[in-house]
Short mmCIF file of C-alpha atoms in Angstrom, two decimals:
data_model
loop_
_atom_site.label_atom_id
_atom_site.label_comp_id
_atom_site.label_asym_id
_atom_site.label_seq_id
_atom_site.Cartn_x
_atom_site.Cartn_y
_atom_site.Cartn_z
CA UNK A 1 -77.45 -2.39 39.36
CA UNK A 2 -73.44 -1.75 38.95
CA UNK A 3 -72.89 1.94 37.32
CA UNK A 4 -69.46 2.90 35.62
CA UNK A 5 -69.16 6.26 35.84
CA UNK A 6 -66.51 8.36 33.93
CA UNK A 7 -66.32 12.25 33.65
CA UNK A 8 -68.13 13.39 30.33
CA UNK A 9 -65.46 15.83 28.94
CA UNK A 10 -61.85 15.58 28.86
CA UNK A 11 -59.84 18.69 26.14
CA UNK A 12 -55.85 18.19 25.81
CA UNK A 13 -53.65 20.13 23.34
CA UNK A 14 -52.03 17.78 20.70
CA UNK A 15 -48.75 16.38 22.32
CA UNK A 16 -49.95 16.13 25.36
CA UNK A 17 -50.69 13.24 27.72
CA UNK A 18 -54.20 12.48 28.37
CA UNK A 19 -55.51 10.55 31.59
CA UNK A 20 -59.40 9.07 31.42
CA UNK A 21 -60.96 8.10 34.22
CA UNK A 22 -63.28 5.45 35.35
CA UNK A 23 -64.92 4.40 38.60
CA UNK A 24 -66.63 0.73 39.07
CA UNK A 25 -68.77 -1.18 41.11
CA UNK A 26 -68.24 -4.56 40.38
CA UNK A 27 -65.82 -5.95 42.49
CA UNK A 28 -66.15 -9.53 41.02
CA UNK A 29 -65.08 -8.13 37.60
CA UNK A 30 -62.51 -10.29 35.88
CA UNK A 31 -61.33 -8.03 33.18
CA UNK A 32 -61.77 -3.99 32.67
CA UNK A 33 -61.65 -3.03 28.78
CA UNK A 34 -61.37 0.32 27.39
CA UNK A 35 -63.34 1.28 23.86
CA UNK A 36 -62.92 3.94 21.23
CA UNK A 37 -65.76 5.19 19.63
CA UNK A 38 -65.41 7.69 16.62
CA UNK A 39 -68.57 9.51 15.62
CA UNK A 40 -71.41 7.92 13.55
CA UNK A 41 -68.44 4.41 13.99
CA UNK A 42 -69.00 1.14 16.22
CA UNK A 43 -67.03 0.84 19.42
CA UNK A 44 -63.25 -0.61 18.70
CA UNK A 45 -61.61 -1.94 21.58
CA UNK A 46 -58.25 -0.74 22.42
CA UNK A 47 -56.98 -2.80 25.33
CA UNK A 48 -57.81 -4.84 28.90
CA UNK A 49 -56.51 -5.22 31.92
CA UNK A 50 -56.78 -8.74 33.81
CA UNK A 51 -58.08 -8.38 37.34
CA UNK A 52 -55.41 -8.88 39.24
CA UNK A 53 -52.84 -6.76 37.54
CA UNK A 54 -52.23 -3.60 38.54
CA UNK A 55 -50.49 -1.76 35.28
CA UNK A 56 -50.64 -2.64 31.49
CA UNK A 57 -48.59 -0.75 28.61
CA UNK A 58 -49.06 -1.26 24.78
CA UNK A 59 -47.81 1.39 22.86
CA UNK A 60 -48.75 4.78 23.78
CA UNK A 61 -51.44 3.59 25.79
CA UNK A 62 -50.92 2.83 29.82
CA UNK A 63 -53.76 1.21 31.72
CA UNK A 64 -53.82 1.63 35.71
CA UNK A 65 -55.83 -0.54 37.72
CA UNK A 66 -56.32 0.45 41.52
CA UNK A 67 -58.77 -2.40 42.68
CA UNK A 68 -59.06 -1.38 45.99
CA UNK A 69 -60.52 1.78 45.29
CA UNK A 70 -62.02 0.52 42.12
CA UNK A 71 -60.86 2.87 40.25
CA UNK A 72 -59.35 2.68 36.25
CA UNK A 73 -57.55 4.81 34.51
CA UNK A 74 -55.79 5.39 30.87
CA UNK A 75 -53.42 7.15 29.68
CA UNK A 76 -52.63 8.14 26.48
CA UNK A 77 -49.15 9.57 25.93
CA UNK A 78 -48.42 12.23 22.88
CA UNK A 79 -52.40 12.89 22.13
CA UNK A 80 -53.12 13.29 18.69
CA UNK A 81 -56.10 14.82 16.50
CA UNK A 82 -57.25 11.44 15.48
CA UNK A 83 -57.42 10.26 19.15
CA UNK A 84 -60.29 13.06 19.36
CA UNK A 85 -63.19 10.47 20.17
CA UNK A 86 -65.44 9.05 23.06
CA UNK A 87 -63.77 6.61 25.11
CA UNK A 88 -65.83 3.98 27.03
CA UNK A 89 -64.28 2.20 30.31
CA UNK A 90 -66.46 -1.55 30.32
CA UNK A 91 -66.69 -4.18 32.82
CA UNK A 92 -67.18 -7.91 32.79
CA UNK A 93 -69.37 -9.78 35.33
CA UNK A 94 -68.39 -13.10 37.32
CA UNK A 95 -71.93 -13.93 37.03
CA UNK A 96 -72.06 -13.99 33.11
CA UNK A 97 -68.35 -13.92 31.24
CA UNK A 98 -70.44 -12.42 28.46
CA UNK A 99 -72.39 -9.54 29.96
CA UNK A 100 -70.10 -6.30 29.68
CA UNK A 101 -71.02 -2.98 30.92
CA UNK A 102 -70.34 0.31 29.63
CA UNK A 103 -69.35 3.44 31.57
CA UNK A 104 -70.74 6.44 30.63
CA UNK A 105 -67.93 7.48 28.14
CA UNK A 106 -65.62 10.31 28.49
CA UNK A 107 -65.92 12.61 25.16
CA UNK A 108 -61.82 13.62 24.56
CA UNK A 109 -61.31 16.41 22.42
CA UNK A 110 -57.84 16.99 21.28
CA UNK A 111 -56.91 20.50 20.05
CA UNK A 112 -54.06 21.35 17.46
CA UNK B 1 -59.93 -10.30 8.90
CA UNK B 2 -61.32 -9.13 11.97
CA UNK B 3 -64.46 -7.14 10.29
CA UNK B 4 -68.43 -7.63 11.76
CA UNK B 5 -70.22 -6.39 8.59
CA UNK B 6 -73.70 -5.22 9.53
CA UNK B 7 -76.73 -4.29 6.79
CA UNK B 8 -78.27 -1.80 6.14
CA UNK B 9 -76.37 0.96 7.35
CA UNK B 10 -79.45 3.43 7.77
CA UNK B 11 -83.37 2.42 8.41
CA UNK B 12 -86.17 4.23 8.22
CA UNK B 13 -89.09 2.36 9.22
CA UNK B 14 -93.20 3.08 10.60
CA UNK B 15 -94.62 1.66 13.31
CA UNK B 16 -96.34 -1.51 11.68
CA UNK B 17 -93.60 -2.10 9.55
CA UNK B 18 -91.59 -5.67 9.85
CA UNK B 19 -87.88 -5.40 9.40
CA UNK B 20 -84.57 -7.00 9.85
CA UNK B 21 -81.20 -5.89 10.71
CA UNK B 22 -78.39 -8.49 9.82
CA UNK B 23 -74.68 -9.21 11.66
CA UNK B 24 -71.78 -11.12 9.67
CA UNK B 25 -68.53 -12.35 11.20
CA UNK B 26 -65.72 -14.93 9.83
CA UNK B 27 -63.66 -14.36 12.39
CA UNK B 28 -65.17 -18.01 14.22
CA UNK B 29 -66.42 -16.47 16.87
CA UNK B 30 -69.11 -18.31 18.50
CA UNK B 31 -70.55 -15.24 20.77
CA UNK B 32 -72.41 -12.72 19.01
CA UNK B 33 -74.20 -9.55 20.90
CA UNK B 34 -76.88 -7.01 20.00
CA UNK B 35 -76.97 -3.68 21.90
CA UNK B 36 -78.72 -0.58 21.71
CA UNK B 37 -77.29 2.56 21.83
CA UNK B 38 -79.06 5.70 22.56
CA UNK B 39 -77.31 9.24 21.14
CA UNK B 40 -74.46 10.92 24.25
CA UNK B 41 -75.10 7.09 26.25
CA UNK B 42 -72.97 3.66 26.30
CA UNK B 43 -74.29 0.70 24.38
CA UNK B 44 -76.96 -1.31 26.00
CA UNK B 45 -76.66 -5.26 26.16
CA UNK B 46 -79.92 -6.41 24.55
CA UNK B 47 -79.10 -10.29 23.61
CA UNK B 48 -76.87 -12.43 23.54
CA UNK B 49 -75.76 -15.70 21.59
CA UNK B 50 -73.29 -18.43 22.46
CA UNK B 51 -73.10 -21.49 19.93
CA UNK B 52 -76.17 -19.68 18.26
CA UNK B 53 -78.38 -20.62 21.21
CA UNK B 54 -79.49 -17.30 23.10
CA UNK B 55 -78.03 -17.26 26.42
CA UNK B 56 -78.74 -13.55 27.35
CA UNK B 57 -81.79 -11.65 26.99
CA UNK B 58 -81.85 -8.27 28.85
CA UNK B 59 -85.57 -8.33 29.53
CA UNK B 60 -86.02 -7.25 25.79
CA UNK B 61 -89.62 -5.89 24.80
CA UNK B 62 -90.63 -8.83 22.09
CA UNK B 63 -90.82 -6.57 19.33
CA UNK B 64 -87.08 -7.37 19.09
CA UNK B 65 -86.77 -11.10 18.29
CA UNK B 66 -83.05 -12.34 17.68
CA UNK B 67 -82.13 -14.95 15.45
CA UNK B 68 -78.38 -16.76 14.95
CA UNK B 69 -78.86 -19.26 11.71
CA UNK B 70 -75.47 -20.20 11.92
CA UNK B 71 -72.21 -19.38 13.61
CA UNK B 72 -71.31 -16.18 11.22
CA UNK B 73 -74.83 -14.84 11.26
CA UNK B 74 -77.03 -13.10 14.14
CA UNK B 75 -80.36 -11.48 12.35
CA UNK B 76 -82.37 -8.94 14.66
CA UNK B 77 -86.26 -8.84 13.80
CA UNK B 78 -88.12 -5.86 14.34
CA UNK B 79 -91.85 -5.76 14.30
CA UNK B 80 -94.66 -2.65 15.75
CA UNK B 81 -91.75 -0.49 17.01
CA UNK B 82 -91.86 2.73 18.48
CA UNK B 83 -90.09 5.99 17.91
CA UNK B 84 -88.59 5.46 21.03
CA UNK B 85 -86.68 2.52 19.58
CA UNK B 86 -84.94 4.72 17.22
CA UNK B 87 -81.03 4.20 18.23
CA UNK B 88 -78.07 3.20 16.73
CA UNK B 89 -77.84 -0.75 16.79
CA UNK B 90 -74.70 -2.46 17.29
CA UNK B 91 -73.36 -5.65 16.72
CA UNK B 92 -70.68 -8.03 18.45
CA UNK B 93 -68.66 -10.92 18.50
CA UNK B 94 -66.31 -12.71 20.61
CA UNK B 95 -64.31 -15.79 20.98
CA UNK B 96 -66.41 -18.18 23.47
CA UNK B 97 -65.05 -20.20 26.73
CA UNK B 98 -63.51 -20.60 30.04
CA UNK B 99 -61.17 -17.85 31.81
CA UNK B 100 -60.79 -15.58 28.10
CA UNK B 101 -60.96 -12.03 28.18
CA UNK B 102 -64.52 -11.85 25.72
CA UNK B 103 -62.70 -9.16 23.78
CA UNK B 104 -65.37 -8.07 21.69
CA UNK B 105 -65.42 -6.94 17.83
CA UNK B 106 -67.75 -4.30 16.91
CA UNK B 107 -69.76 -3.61 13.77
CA UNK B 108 -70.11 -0.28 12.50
CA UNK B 109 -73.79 -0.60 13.87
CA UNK B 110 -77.41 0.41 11.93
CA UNK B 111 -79.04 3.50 12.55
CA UNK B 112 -82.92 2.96 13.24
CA UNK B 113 -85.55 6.01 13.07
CA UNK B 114 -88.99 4.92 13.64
CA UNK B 115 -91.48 7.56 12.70
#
């Protein structure tokens, strides 16, 4: 099966710039996604990147795509207490649009 | 208004109880997901709907039967669980079609203990 992995724990002081970062399999993926999840909340999505881009920016969030190593990354610049949540990198598959799967999720904790 | 509405919020259930956890969107999106997700892991596709016929299943024990009435709705019927099937359930929509980036709209899920 394809496995998204992502370190578990990221902790940045508030003001800071924090980097997530996600490694995947699926080489036929069409879009890469990245989720917020606050505790005991659903999963809200907070960007994509099409395939064959290599950089998006909206806001203070910058996603890097490096498709030849697979690897995705996102930035978040000036890290505040409410961005204090688990972040899930998620891929789609060529062989079903639909079918999205979930990294592991990187828990960012963001001190005052 | 971009809101998936799902009911009820907590569930306590036994094993040879029949349930139902229910989805609402009016966004006219015509996919709707179910996934699973267990406590410190990502959500896990279960099912999936396009044009409320069921175009996924994730090899899904049958005590989990999905329904989709209609194009707002996606109903998820729960019959002689086990405690193992106590997660946190989510729901999804999406636009549908060709070349579209499926970005998907998340409910604020219901939390399932079987005892």
């Amino acid at each position: 099966g394809e496995d998204v992995e992502q370190s578990l724990f990221l902790s940045v002081r508030e003001g800071d710039s924090s980097v997530i970062n996600c490694t995947y399999t699926d080489s036929s993926s069409t879009y890469l996604y990245w989720y917020k999840q606050e505790p005991g909340a659903g999963l809200q999505l907070l960007t994509y990147i099409f395939s064959n881009m290599d950089m998006k920016q909206d806001q203070r969030l910058t996603v890097l795509l490096n498709k030849k190593d697979k690897h995705l990354s996102l930035r978040i610049a000036d890290t505040q207490t409410g961005d204090s949540a688990i972040y899930f990198c998620a891929e789609n598959h060529r062989g079903g649009y639909q079918k999205v799967t979930f990294g592991t999720g990187t828990k960012l904790q963001v001190i005052p | 208004d971009t809101e998936v509405t799902q009911t009820p919020k907590h569930l306590v259930m036994g094993m040879t109880n029949k349930k139902s956890l229910k989805c609402e969107q009016h966004m006219g999106h015509r996919a709707m997901y179910w996934y699973k997700q267990k406590a410190k892991k990502p959500p896990e596709l279960m099912f999936v709907y396009s044009y409320e016929k069921l175009s996924i299943n994730e090899s899904v024990p049958s005590r989990f039967s999905p329904e989709c009435p209609n194009s707002s709705l996606l109903n998820l019927h729960l019959h002689a669980l086990q405690p193992e099937d106590s997660a946190l359930y989510l729901c999804a929509s999406s636009q549908e079609g060709t070349g579209i980036p499926y970005e998907q709209y998340f409910g604020p899920g219901t939390r399932l203990t079987v005892t």
